[in-house]
Coordinates of C-alpha atoms and ligand atoms in Angstrom, one line a residue:
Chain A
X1 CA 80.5 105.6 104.7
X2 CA 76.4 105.2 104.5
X3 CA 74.0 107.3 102.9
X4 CA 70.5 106.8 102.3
X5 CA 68.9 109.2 100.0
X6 CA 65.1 109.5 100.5
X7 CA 64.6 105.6 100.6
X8 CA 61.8 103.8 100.5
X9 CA 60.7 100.4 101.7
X10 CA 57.0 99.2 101.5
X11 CA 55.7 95.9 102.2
X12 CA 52.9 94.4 100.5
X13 CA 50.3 92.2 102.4
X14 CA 48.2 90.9 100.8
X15 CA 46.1 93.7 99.2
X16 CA 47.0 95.9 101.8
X17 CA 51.2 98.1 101.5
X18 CA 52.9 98.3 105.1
X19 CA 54.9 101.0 104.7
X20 CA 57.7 100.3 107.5
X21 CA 60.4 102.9 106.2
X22 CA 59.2 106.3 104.1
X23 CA 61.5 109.0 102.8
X24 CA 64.6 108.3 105.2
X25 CA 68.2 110.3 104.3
X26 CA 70.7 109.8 106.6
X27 CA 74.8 110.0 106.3
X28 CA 76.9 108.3 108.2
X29 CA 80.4 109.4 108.6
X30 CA 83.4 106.6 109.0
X31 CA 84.4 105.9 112.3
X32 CA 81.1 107.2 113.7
X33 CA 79.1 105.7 117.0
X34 CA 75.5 106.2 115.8
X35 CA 72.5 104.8 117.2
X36 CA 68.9 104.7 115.4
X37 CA 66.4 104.8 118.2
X38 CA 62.7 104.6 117.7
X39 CA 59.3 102.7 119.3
X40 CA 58.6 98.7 118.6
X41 CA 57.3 99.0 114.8
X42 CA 59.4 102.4 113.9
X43 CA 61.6 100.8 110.7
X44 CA 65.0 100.4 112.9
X45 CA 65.3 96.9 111.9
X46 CA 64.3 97.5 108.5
X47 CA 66.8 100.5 107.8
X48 CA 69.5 98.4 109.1
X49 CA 68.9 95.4 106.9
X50 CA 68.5 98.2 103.7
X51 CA 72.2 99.2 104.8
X52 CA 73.4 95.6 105.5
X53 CA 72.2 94.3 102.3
X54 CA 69.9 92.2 103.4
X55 CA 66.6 93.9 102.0
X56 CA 66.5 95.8 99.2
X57 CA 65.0 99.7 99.1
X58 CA 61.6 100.3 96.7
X59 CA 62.8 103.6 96.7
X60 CA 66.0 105.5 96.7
X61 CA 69.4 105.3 97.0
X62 CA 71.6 103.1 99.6
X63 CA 75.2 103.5 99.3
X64 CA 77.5 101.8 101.2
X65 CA 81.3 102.1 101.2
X66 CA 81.3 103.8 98.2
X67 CA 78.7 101.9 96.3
X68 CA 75.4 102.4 95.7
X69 CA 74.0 98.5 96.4
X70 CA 70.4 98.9 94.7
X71 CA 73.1 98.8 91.6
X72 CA 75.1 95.6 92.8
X73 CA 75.1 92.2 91.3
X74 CA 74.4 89.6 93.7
X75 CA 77.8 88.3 94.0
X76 CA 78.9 91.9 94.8
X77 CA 76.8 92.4 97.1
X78 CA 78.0 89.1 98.8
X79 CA 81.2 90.6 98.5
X80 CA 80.3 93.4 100.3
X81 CA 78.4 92.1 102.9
X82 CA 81.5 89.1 103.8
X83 CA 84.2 91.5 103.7
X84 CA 82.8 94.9 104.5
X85 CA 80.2 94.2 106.7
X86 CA 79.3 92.6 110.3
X87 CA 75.5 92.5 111.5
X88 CA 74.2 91.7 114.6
X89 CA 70.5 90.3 114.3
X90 CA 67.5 90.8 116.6
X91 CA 66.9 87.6 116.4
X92 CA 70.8 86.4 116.1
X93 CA 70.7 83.6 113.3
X94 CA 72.7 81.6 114.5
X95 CA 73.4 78.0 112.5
X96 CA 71.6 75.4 115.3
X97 CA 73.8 72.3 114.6
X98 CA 77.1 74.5 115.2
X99 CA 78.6 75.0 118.2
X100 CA 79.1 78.4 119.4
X101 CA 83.0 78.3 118.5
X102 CA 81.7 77.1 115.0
X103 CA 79.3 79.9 114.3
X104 CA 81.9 82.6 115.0
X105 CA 84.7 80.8 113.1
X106 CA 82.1 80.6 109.7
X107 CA 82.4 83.8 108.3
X108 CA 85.8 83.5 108.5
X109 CA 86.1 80.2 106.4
X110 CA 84.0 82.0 104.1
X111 CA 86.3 85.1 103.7
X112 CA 89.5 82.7 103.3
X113 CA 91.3 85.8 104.4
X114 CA 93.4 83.6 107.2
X115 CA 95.0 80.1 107.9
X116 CA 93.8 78.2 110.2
X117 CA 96.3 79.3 113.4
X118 CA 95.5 82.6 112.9
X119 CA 91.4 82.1 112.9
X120 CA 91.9 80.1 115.9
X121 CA 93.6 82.3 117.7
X122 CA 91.0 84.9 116.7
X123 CA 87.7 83.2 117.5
X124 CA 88.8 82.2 120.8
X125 CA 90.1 85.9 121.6
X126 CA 86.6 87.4 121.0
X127 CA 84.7 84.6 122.5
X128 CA 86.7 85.5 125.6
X129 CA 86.1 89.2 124.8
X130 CA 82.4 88.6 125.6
X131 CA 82.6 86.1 128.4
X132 CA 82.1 83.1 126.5
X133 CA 85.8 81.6 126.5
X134 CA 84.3 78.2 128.4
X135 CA 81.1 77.8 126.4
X136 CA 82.6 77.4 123.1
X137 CA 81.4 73.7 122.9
X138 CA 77.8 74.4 123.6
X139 CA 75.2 74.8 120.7
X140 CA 72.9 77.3 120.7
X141 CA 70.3 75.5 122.1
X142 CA 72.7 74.9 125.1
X143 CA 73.0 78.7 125.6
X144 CA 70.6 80.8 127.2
X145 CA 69.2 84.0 125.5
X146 CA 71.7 86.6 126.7
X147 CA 74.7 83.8 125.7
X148 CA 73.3 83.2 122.2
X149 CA 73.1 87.0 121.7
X150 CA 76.9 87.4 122.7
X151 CA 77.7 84.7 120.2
X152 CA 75.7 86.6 117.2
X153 CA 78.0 89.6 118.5
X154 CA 81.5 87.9 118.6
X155 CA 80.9 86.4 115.1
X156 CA 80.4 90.0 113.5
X157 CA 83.6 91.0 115.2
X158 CA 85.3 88.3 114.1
X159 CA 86.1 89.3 110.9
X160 CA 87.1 92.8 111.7
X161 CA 84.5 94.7 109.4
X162 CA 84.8 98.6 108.4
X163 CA 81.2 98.5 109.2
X164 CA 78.9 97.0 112.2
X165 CA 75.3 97.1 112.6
X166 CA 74.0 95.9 115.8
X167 CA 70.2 95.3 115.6
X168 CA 69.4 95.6 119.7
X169 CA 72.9 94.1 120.9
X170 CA 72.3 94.3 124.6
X171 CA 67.7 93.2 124.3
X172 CA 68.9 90.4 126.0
X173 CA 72.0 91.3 128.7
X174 CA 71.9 92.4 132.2
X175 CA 73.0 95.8 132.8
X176 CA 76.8 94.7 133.4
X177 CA 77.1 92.3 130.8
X178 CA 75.3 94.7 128.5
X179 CA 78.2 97.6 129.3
X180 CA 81.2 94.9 128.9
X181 CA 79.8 94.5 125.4
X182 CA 79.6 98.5 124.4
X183 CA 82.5 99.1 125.5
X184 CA 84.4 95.8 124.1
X185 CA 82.6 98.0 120.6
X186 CA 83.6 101.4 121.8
X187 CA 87.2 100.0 122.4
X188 CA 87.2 98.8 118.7
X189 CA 85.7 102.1 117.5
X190 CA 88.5 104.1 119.1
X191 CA 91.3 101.6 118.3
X192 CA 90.2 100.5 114.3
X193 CA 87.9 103.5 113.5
X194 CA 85.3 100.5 113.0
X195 CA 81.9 102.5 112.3
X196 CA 79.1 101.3 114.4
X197 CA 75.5 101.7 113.7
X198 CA 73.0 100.7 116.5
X199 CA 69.5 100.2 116.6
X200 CA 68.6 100.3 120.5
X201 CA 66.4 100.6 123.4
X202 CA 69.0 100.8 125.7
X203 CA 69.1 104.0 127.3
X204 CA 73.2 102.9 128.2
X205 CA 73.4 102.4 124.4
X206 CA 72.2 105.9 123.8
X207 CA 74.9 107.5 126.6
X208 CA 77.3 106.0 124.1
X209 CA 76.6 107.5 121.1
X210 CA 78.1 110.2 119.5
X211 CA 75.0 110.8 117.6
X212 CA 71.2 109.4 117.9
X213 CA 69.0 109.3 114.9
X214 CA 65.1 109.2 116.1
X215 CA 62.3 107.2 114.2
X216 CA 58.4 107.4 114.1
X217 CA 56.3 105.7 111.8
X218 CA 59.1 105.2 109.2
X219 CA 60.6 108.5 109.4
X220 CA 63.3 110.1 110.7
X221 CA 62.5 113.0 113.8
X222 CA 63.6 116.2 113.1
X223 CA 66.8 116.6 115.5
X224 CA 65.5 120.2 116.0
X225 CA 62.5 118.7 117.3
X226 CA 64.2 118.1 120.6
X227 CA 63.2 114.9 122.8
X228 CA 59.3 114.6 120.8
X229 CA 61.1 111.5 119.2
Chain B
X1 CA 50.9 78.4 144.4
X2 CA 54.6 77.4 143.5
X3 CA 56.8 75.7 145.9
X4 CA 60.5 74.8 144.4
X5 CA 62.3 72.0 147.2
X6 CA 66.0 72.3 146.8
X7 CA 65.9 71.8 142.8
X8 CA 69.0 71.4 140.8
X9 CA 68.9 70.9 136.8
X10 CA 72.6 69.6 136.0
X11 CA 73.0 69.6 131.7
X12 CA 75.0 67.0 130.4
X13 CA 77.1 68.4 127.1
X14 CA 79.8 65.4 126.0
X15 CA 82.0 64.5 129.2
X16 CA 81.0 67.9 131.6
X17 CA 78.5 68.4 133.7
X18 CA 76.9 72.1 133.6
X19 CA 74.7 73.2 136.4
X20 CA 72.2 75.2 135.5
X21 CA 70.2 75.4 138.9
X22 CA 71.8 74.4 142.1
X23 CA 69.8 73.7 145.7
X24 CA 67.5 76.5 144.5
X25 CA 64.4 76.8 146.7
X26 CA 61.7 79.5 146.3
X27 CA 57.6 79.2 147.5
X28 CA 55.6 82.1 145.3
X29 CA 52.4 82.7 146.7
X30 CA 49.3 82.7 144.8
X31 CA 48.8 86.4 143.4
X32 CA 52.1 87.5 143.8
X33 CA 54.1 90.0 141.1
X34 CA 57.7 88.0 141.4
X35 CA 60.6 88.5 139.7
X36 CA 63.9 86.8 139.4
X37 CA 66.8 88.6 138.7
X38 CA 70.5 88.0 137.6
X39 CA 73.2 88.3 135.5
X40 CA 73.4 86.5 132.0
X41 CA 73.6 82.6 132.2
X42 CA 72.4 82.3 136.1
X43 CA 69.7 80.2 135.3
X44 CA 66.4 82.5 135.1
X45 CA 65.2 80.7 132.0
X46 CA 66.3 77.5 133.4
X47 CA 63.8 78.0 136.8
X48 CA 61.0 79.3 134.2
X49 CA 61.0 76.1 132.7
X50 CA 61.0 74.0 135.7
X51 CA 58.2 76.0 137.0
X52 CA 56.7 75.5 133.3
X53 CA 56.7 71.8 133.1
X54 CA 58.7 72.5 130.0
X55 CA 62.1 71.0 131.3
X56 CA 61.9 67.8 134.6
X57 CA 64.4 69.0 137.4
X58 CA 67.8 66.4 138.0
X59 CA 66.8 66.5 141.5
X60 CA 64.3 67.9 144.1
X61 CA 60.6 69.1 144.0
X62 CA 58.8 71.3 141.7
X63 CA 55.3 72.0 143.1
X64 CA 53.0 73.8 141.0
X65 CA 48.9 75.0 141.6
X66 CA 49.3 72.4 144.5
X67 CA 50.7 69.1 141.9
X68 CA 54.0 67.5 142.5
X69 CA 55.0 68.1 138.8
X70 CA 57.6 65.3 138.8
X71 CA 55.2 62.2 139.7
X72 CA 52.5 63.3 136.9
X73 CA 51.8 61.7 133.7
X74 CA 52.5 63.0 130.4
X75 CA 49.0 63.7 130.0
X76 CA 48.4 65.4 133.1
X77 CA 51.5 67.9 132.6
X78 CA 50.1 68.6 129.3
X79 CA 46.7 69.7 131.2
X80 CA 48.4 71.7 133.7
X81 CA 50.6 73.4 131.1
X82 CA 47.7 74.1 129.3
X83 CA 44.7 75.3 131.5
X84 CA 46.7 76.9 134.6
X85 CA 50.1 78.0 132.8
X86 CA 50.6 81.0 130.6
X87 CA 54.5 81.0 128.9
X88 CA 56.3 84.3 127.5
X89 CA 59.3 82.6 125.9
X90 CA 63.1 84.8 125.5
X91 CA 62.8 83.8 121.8
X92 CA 58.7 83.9 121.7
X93 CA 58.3 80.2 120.4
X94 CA 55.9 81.7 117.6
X95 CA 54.2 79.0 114.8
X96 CA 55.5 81.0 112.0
X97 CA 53.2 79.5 109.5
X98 CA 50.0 81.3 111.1
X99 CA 48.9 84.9 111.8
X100 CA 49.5 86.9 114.9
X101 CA 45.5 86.4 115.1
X102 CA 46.1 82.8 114.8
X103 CA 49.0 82.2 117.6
X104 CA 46.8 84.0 119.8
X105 CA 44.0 81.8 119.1
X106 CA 45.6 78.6 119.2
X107 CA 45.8 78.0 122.7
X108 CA 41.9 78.7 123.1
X109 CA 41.3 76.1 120.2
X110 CA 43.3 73.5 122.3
X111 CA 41.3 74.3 125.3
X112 CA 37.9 73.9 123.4
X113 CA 36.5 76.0 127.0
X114 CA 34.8 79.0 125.1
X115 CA 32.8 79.3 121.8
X116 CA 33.8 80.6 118.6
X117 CA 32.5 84.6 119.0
X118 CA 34.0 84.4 122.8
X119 CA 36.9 83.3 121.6
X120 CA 37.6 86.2 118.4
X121 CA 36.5 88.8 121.1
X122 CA 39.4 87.5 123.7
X123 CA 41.8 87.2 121.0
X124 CA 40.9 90.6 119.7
X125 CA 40.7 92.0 123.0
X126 CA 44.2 90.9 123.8
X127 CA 46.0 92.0 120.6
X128 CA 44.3 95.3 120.7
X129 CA 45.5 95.6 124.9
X130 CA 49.5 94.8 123.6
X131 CA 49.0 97.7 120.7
X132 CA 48.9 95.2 118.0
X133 CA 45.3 95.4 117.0
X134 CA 46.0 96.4 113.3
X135 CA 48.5 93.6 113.1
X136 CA 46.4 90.9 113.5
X137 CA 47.2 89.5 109.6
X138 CA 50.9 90.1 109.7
X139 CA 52.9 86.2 110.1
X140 CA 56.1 86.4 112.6
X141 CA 58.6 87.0 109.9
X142 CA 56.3 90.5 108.7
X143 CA 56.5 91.7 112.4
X144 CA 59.1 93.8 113.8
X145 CA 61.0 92.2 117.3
X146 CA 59.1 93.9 119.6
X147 CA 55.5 92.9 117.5
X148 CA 56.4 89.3 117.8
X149 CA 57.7 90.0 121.5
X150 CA 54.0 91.3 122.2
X151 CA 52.4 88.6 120.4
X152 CA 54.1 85.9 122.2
X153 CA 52.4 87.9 125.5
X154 CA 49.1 87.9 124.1
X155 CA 49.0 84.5 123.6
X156 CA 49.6 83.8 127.2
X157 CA 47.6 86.0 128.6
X158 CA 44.6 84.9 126.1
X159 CA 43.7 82.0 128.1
X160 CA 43.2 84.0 131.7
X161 CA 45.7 81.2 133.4
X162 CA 46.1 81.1 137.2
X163 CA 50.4 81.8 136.6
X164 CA 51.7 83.5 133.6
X165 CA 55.3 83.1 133.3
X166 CA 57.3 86.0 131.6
X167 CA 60.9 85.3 130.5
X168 CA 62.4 88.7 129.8
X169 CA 58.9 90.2 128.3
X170 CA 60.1 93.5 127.4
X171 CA 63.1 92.9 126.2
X172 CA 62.6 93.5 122.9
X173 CA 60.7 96.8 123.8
X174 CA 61.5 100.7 123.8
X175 CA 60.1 101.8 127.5
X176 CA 56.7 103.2 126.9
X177 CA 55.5 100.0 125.1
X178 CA 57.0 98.5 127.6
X179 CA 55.4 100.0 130.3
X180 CA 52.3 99.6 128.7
X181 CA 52.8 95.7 128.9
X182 CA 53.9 95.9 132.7
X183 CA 51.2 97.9 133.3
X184 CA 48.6 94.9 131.6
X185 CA 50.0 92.5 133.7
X186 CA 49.7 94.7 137.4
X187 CA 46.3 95.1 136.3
X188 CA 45.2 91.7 135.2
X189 CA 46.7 90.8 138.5
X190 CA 45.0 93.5 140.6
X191 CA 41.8 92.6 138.8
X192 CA 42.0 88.4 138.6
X193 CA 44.9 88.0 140.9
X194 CA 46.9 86.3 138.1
X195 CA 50.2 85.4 139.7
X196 CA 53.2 86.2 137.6
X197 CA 57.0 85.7 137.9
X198 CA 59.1 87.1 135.6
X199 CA 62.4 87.3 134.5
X200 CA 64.2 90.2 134.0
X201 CA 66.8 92.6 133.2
X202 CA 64.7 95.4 132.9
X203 CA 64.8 97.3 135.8
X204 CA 61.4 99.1 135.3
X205 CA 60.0 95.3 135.5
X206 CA 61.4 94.8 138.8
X207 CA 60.6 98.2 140.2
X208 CA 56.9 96.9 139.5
X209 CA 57.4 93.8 141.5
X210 CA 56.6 93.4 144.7
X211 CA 59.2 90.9 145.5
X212 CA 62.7 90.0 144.0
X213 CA 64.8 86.9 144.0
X214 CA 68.0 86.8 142.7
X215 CA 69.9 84.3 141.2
X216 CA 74.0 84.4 140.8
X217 CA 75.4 80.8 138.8
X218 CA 72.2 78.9 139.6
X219 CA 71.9 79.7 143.2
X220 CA 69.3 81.7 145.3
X221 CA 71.1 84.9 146.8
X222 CA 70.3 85.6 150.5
X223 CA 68.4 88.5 150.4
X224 CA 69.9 90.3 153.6
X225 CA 72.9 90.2 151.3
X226 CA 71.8 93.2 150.4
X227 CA 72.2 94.6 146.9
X228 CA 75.6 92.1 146.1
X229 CA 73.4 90.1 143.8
Ligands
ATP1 N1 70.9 72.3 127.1 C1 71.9 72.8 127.8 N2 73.1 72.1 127.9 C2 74.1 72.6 128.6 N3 74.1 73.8 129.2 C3 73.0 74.5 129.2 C4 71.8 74.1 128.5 N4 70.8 75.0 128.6 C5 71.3 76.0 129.3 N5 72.6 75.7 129.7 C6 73.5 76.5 130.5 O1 72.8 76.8 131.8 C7 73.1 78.1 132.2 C8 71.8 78.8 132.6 O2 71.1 79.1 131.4 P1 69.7 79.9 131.5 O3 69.2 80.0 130.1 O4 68.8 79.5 132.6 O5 70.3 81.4 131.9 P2 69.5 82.8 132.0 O6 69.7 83.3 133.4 O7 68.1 82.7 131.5 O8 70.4 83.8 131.1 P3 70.0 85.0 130.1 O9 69.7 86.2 131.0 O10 71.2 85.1 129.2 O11 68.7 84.6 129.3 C9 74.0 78.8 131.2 O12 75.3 78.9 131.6 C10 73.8 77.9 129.9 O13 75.0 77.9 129.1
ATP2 N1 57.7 91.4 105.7 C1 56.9 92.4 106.2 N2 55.6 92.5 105.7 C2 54.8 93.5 106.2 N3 55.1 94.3 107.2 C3 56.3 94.2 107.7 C4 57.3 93.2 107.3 N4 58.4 93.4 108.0 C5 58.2 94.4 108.9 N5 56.9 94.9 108.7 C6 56.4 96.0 109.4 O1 57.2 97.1 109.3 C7 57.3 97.9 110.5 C8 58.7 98.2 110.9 O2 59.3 97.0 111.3 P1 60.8 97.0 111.9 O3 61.1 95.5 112.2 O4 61.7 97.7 111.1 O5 60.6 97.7 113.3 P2 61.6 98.0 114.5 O6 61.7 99.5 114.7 O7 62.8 97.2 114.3 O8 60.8 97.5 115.8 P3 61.3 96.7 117.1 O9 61.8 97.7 118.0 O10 60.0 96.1 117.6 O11 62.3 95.6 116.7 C9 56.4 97.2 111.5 O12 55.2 97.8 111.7 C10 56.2 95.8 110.9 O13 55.0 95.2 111.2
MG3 MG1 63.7 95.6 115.3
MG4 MG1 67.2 83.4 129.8

């Protein structure tokens, strides 16, 4: 459902190219649990925005459900990333003048895929789903760090996407709340064959994997290499 | 050198009342490696803050480098914030107009204690100790998580205050670099007897502490209550 074919992504800075992600091909299969793990600095949040849509590749191929995005028109891509997509941010992006129920309910009043009972119903179910039922009201700046992180989490659920990537979903749980949210995911993985793509430090994270990909400077680890990643 | 008297912070949000910290009273002595643990939403960040002069308590004492923090002036707090405090934020709290050199720097330049040379060799010295010496140009939004995690540490370390506060430090951090940061904290306070008091999830972070207080919705757990927190 993902494949990267030797893709490229270098930054430039001033005179000086930052090259954060260098010859990557991976394939992810539908349905999969797949986490990329790496050191601070490897490319993990960089590769996931390539796949997400959200940065484009200098080099090579990304293609996504089917199509090949460096190829998309903007509106396309939109598409894609509304309907086909849910992302989980390191840093959460969250909308600071909504309330927590509000910031899950967006991307469904952006899809217009429901009426209103029925995107009720489901914002409230996953806002209970990760132990926010009675903070809906509060903004984000009412939240602390671990809360605002569970809301970035429910509102890529939300929408039910074929495809989640979770950029460090658990940085800023403790261990218990951290495990209530993989397996609220693994339940969805199992149940919907919803394909999850990680990026983690979390050694829990790892456990639940079916597959690890390793980083280092922008590339991917040999698997055969054994644990040198 | 930190002495909390039965401190509650009660939120108002529309018509309810949410307490954040309830009868919470902790003394930290002065070179002391503390942590304070506990699940998502039992106010850690909430105590930081008090301690921090960033937030005023509803009720009760906070005593800090020997200063009854709620009977000083504006001005004062902004002095004791700014010569005896050192803050880690949970969401860094970088200037994302300026450099990672540059939010080091800018707490020194406030200060206007040390000379322009002593002041590039701390700032270099710093960024170089959190593995971030070649990032020095890079803004916030051309640094990975875990880069802007470690820059937000350099700049409270930068200063050499008396108290460095860490709100989840390594969150954002695969384990070697972060025991690379724990291990720049045990020995700036071995060396300078900094004291530090953390908060954490990490349980590497509280293995390196010598002493642990946990927190459960905003009250102090009795530590002969063994390991229920
Ligand atoms: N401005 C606010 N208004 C209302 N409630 C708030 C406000 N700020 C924080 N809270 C609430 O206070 C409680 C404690 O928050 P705090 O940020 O201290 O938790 P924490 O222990 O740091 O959590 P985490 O581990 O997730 O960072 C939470 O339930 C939060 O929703
Ligand atoms: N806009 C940019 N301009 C220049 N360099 C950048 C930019 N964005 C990221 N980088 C660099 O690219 C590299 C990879 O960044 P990335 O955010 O993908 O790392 P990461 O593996 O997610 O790290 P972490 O675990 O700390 O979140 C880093 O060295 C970073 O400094
Ligand atoms: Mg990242
Ligand atoms: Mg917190």
């Amino acid at each position: 459902i993902v494949d990267l074919v030797d893709v490229y992504k270098i930054y430039q800075l001033g005179n000086t190219e930052v090259p954060a992600v260098q010859g990557v091909s991976i394939r992810i299969n539908r349905g999969e649990f797949a986490t990329i793990a790496g050191p601070s600095g490897s490319g993990k949040t960089t590769l996931l925005n390539l796949i997400g849509c959200v940065d484009t590749a200098t080099r090579g191929d990304v293609i996504v459900a089917g199509q090949n995005t460096g190829r998309l028109k903007e509106k396309d891509l939109t598409r894609l990333r509304l309907f086909k997509i849910g992302f989980i941010f390191q840093s959460f992006n969250l909308v600071s003048v909504l309330t927590a129920y509000q910031n899950v309910e967006f991307p469904l009043l952006l899809q217009k895929s429901v009426g209103k009972a029925e995107r009720d119903r489901r914002v409230r179910e996953v806002l209970e789903a990760v132990g926010l039922g009675t903070h809906g009201k509060h903004r984000p700046n009412e939240l602390s760090g671990g809360q605002r992180q569970r809301v970035a989490v429910a509102r890529a659920l939300v929408t039910k996407p074929e495809i989640v990537l979770a950029d460090e979903p658990t940085a800023n749980l403790d261990s218990v709340t951290g495990s209530q949210i993989i397996d609220l995911m693994k339940e969805l993985n199992h149940r919907d064959g919803t394909t999850f793509i990680f990026s983690t430090h979390d050694a829990k994270v790892m456990e639940a994997a079916d597959r690890i990909v390793r980083l280092k400077d922008g590339r991917v680890q040999d698997a055969s290499a054994g644990h040198a990643g």
